[in-house]
PDB file of C-alpha atoms in Angstrom:
ATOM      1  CA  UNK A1195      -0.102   0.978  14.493  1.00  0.00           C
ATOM      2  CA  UNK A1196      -0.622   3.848  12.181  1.00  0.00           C
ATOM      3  CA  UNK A1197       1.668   4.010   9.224  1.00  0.00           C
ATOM      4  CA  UNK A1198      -0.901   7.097   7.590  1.00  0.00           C
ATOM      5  CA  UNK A1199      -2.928   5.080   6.411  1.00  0.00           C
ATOM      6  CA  UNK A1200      -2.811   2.878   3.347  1.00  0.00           C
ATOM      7  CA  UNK A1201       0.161   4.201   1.898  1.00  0.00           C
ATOM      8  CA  UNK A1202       1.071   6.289  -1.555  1.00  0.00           C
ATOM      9  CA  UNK A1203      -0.389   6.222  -4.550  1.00  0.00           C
ATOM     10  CA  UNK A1204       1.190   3.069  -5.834  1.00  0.00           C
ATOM     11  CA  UNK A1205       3.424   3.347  -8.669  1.00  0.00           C
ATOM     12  CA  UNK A1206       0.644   2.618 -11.277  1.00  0.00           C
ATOM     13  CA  UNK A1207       0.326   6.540 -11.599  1.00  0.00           C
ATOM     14  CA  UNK A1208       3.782   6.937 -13.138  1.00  0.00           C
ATOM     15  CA  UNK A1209       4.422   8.850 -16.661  1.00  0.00           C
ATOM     16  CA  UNK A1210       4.046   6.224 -19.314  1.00  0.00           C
ATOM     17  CA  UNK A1211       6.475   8.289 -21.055  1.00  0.00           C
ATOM     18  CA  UNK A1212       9.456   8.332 -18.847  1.00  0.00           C
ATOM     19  CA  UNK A1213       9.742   4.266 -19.187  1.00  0.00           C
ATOM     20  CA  UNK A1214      11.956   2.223 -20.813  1.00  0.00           C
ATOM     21  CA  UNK A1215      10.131  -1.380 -21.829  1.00  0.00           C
ATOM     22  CA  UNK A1216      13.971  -2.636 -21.428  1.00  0.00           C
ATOM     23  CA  UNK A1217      13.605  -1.406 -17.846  1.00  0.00           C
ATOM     24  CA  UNK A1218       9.996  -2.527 -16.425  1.00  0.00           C
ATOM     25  CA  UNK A1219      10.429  -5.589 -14.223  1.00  0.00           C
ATOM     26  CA  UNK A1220       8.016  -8.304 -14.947  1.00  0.00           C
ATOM     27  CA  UNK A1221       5.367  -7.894 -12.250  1.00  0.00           C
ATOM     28  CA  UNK A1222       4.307 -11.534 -12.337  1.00  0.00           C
ATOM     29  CA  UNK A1223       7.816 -12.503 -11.754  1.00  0.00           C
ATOM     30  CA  UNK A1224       7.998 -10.716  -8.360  1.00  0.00           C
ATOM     31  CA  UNK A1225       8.458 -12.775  -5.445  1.00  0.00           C
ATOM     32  CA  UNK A1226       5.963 -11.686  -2.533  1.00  0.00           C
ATOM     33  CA  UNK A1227       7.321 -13.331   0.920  1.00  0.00           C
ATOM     34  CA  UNK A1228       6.507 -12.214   4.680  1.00  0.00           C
ATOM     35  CA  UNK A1229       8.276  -9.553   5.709  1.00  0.00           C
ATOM     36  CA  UNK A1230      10.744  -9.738   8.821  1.00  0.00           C
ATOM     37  CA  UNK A1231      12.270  -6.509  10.814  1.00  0.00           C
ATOM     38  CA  UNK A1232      15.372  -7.122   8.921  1.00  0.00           C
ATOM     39  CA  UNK A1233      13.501  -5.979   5.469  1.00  0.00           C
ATOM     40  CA  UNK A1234      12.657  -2.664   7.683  1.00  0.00           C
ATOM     41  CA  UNK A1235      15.248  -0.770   6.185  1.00  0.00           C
ATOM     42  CA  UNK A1236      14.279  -1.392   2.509  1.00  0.00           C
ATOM     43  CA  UNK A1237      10.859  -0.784   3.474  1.00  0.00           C
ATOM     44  CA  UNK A1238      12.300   2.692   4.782  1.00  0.00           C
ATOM     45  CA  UNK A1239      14.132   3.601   1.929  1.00  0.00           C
ATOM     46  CA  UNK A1240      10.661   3.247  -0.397  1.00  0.00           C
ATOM     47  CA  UNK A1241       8.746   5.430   2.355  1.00  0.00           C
ATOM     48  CA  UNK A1242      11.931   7.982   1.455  1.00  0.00           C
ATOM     49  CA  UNK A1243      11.127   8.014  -2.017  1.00  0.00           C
ATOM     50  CA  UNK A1244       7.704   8.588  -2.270  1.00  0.00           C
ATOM     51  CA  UNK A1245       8.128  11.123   0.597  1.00  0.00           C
ATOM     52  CA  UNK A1246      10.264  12.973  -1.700  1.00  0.00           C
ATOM     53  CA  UNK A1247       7.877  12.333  -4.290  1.00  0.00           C
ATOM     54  CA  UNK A1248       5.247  13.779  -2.444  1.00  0.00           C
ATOM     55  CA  UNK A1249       7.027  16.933  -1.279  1.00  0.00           C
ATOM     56  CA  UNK A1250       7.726  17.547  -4.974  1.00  0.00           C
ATOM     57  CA  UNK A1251       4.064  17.300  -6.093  1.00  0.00           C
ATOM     58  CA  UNK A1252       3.299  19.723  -3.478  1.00  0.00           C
ATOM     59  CA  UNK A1253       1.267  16.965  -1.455  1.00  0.00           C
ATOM     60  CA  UNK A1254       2.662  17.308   1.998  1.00  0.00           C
ATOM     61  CA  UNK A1255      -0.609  17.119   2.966  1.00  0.00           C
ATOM     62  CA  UNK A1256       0.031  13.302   3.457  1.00  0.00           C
ATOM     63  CA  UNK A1257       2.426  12.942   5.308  1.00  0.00           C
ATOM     64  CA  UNK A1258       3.819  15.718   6.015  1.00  0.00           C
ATOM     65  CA  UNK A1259       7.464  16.569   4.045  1.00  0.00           C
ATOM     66  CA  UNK A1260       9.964  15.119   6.899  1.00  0.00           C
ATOM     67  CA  UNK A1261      11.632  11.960   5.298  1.00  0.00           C
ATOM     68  CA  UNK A1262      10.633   9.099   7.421  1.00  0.00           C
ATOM     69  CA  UNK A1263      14.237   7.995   7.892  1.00  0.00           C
ATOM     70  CA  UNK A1264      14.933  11.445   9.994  1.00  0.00           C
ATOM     71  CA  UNK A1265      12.317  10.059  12.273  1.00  0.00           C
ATOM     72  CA  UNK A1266      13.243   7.860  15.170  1.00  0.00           C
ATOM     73  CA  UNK A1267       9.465   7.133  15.918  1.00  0.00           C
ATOM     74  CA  UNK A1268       8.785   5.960  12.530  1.00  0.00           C
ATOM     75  CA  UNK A1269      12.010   3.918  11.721  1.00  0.00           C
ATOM     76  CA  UNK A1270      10.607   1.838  14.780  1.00  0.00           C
ATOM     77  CA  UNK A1271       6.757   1.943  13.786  1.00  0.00           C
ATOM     78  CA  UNK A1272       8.133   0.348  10.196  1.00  0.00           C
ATOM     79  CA  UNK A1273      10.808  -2.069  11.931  1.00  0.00           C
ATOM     80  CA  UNK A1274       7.487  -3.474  14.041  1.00  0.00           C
ATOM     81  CA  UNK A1275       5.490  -3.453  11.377  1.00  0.00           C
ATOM     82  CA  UNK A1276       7.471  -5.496   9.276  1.00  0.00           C
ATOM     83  CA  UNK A1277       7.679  -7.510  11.941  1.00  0.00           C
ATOM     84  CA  UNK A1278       3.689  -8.435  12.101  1.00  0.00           C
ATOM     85  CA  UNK A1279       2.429 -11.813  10.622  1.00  0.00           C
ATOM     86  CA  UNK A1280       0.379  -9.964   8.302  1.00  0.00           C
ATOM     87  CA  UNK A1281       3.231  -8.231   7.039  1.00  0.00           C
ATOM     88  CA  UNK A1282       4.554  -9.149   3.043  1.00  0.00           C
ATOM     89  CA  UNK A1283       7.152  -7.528   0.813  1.00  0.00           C
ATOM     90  CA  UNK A1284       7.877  -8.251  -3.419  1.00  0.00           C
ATOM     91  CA  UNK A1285      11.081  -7.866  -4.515  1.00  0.00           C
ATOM     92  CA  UNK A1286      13.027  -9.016  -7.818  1.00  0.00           C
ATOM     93  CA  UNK A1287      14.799 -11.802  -8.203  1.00  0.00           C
ATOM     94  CA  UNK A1288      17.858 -10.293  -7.074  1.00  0.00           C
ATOM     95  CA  UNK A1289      16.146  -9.312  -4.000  1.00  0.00           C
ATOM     96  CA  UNK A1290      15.167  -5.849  -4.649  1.00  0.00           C
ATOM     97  CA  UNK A1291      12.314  -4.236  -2.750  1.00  0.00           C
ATOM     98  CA  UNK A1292       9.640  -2.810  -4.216  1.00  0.00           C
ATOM     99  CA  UNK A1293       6.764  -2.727  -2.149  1.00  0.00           C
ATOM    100  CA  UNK A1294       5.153  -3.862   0.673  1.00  0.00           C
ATOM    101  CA  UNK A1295       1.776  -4.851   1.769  1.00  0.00           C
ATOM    102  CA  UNK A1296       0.478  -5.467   5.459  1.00  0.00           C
ATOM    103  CA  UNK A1297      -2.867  -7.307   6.240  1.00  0.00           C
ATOM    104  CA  UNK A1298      -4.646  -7.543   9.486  1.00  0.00           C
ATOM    105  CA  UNK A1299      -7.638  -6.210  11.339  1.00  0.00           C
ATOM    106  CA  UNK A1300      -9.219  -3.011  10.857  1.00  0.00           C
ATOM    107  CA  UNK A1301      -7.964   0.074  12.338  1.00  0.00           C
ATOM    108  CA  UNK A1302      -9.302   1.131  15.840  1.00  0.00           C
ATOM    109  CA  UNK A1303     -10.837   4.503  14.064  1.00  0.00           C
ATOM    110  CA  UNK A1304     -13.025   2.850  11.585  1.00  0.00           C
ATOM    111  CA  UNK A1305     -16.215   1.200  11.876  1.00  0.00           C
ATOM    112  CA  UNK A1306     -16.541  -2.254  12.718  1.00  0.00           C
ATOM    113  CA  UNK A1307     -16.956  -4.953   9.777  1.00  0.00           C
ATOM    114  CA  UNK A1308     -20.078  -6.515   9.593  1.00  0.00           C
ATOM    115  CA  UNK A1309     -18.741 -10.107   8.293  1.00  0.00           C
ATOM    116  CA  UNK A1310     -15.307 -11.315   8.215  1.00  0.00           C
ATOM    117  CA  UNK A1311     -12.866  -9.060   6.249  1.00  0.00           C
ATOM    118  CA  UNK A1312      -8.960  -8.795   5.524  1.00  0.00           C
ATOM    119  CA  UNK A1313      -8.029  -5.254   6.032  1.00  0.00           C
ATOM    120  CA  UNK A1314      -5.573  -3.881   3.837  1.00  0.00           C
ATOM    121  CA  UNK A1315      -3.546  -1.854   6.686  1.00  0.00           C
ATOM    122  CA  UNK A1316      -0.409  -0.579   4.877  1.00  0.00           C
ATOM    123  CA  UNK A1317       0.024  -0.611   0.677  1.00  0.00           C
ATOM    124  CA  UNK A1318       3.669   1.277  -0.132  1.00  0.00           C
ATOM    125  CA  UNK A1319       5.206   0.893  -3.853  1.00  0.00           C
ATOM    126  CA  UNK A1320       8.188   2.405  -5.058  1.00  0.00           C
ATOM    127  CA  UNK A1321       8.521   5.492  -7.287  1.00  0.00           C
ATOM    128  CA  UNK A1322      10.985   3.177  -9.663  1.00  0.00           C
ATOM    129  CA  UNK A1323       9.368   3.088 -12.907  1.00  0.00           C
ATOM    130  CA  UNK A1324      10.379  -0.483 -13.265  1.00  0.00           C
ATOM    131  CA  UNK A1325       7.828  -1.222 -10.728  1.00  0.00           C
ATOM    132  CA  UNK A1326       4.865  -0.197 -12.428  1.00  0.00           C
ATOM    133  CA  UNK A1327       1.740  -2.121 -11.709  1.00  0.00           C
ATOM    134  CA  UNK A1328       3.074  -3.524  -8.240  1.00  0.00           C
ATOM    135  CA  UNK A1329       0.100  -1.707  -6.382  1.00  0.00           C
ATOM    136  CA  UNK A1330      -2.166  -3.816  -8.498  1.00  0.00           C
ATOM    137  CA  UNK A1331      -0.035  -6.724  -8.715  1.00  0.00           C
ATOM    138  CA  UNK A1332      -0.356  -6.698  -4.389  1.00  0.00           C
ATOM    139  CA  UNK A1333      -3.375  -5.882  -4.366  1.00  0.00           C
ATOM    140  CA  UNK A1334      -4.238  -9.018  -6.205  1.00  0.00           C
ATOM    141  CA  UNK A1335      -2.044 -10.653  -3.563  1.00  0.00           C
ATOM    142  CA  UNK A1336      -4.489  -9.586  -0.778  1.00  0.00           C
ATOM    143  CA  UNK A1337      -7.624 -10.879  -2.486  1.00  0.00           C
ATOM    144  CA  UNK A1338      -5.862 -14.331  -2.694  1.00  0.00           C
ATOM    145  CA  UNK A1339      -5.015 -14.070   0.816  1.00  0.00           C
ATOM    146  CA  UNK A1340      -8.611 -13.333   1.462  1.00  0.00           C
ATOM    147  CA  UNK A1341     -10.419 -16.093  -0.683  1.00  0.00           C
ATOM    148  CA  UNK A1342      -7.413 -18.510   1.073  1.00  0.00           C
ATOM    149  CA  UNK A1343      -8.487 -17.866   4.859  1.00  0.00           C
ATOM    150  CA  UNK A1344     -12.608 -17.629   3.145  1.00  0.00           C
ATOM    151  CA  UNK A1345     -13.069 -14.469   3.326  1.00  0.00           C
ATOM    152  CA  UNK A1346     -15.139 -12.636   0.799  1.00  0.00           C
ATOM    153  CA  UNK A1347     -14.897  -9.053   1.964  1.00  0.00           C
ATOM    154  CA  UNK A1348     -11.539  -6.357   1.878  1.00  0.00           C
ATOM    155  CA  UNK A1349     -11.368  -2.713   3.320  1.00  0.00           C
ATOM    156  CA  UNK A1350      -9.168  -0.243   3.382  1.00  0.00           C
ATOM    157  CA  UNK A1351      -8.574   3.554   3.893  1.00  0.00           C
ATOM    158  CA  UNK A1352      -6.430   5.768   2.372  1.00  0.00           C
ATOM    159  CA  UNK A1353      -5.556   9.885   2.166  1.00  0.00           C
ATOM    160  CA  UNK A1354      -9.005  11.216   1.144  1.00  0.00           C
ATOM    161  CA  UNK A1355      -7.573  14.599   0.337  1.00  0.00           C
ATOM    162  CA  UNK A1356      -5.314  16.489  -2.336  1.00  0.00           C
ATOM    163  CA  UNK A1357      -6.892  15.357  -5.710  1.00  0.00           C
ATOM    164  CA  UNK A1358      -8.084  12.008  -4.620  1.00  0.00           C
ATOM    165  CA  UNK A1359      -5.931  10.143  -6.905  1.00  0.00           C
ATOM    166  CA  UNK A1360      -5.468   7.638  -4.274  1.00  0.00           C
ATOM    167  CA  UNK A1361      -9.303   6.983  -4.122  1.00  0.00           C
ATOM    168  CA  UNK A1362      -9.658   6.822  -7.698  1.00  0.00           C
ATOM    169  CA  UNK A1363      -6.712   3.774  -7.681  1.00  0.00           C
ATOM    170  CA  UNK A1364      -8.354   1.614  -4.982  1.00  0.00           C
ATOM    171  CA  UNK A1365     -11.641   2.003  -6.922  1.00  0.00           C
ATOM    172  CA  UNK A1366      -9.702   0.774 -10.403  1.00  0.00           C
ATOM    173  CA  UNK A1367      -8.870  -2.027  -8.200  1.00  0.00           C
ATOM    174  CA  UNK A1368     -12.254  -2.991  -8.094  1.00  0.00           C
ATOM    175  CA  UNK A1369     -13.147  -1.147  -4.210  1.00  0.00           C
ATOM    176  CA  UNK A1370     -16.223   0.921  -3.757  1.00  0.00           C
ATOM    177  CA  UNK A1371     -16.359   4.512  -1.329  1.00  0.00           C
ATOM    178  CA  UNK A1372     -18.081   3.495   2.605  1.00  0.00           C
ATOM    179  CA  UNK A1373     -17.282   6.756   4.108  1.00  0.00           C
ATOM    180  CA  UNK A1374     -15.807   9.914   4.332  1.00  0.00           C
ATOM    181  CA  UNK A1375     -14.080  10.689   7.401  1.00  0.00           C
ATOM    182  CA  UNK A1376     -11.254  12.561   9.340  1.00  0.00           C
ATOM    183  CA  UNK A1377      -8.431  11.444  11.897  1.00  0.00           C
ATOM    184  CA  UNK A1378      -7.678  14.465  13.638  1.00  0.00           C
ATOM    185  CA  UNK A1379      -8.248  16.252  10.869  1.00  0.00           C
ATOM    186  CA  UNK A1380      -6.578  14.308   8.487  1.00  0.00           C
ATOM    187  CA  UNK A1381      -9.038  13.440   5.525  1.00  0.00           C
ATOM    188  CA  UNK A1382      -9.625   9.969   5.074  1.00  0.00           C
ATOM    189  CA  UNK A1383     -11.631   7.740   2.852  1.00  0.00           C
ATOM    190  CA  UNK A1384     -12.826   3.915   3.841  1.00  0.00           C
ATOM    191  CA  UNK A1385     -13.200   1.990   0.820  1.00  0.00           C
ATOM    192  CA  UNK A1386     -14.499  -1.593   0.672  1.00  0.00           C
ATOM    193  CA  UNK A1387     -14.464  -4.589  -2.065  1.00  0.00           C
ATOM    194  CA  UNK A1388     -16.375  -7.711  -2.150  1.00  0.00           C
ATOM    195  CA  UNK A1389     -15.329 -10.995  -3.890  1.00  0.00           C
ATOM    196  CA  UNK A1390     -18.391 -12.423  -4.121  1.00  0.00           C
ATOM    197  CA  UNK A1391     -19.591 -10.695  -7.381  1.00  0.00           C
ATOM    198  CA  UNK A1392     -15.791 -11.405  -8.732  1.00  0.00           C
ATOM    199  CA  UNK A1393     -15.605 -14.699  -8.034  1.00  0.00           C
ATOM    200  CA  UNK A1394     -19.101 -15.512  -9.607  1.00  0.00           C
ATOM    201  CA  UNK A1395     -18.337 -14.230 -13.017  1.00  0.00           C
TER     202      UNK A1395
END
């Protein structure tokens, strides 16, 4: 599976200024449940938006500036995806999607973890301003899902190019650079976070 890696820069990044306190969802409310193929399409729909949000940054460096929806190959990579056990979505109460998270084992192009890890394998949050913090918020999710099954150590990669805003949010969440690296030329970063130090304080 290969979804481009760990997915946009979750909506953490977005313009204080353009939000509304009346219209920020309360990230603590959100439910987080396993995902199934039938949330594939609202998955889709937030790979659309920050697609779009990407072509009109000028990042189609990415993935590229096709929406994912006008790709047969994708709709099918996110309907199986969503399918996996590791798979997890948070919507509102009124069952609105707003991210999604999938955990697993590494990915076949990265090195091999030296004690037992969760891999963060896919992080997507909408552009909707209302879900503001929701990268952090799942995140968070993963290093309770870690600490649950024992395990002390996270990794992840993401897009290492453009302005590296994407590195720069997985290190505010508390990961640390491994390696530099490229996927068919595609720059990547591998990023790693222990909770042993966290968990201690």
């Amino acid at each position: 599976m290969h979804l481009g890696h760990a997915g946009s820069v979750p909506s953490d990044s977005v313009n204080e200024g353009v939000m509304k306190v009346m219209d920020v969802v309360d990230i603590e409310q959100l439910v987080i449940r396993r995902a199934t193929v039938l949330d594939a399409p609202a998955v889709l729909k937030v790979f659309d938006e920050v697609m779009a949000w990407f072509v009109q940054m000028g990042n189609e460096g990415q993935w590229g500036c096709e929406p994912w929806s006008a790709s047969p190959r994708r709709i099918q990579l996110l309907e199986d995806t969503c399918a996996l056990p590791g798979a997890w979505v948070a919507e509102d109460k009124r069952g609105h999607l707003f991210g999604a998270l999938v955990l697993g084992e590494a990915q076949p192009y990265v090195s091999p973890a030296t004690e037992p890890e969760i891999y963060v394998r896919v992080l997507v949050a909408s552009r909707d301003v209302r879900a503001r913090g929701i990268g952090r918020r799942l995140l968070a999710f993963a290093d309770n899902r870690a600490r649950a099954a024992g395990v002390q150590s996270l990794r992840v990669d993401c897009y290492g190019g453009g302005t590296g805003a994407l590195v720069r949010f997985y290190e505010s969440c508390g990961y640390e650079r491994i390696a530099a690296f490229s996927v068919d030329g595609w720059p990547c970063q591998l990023l790693g976070r222990s909770l042993k130090a966290t968990d201690a304080s």
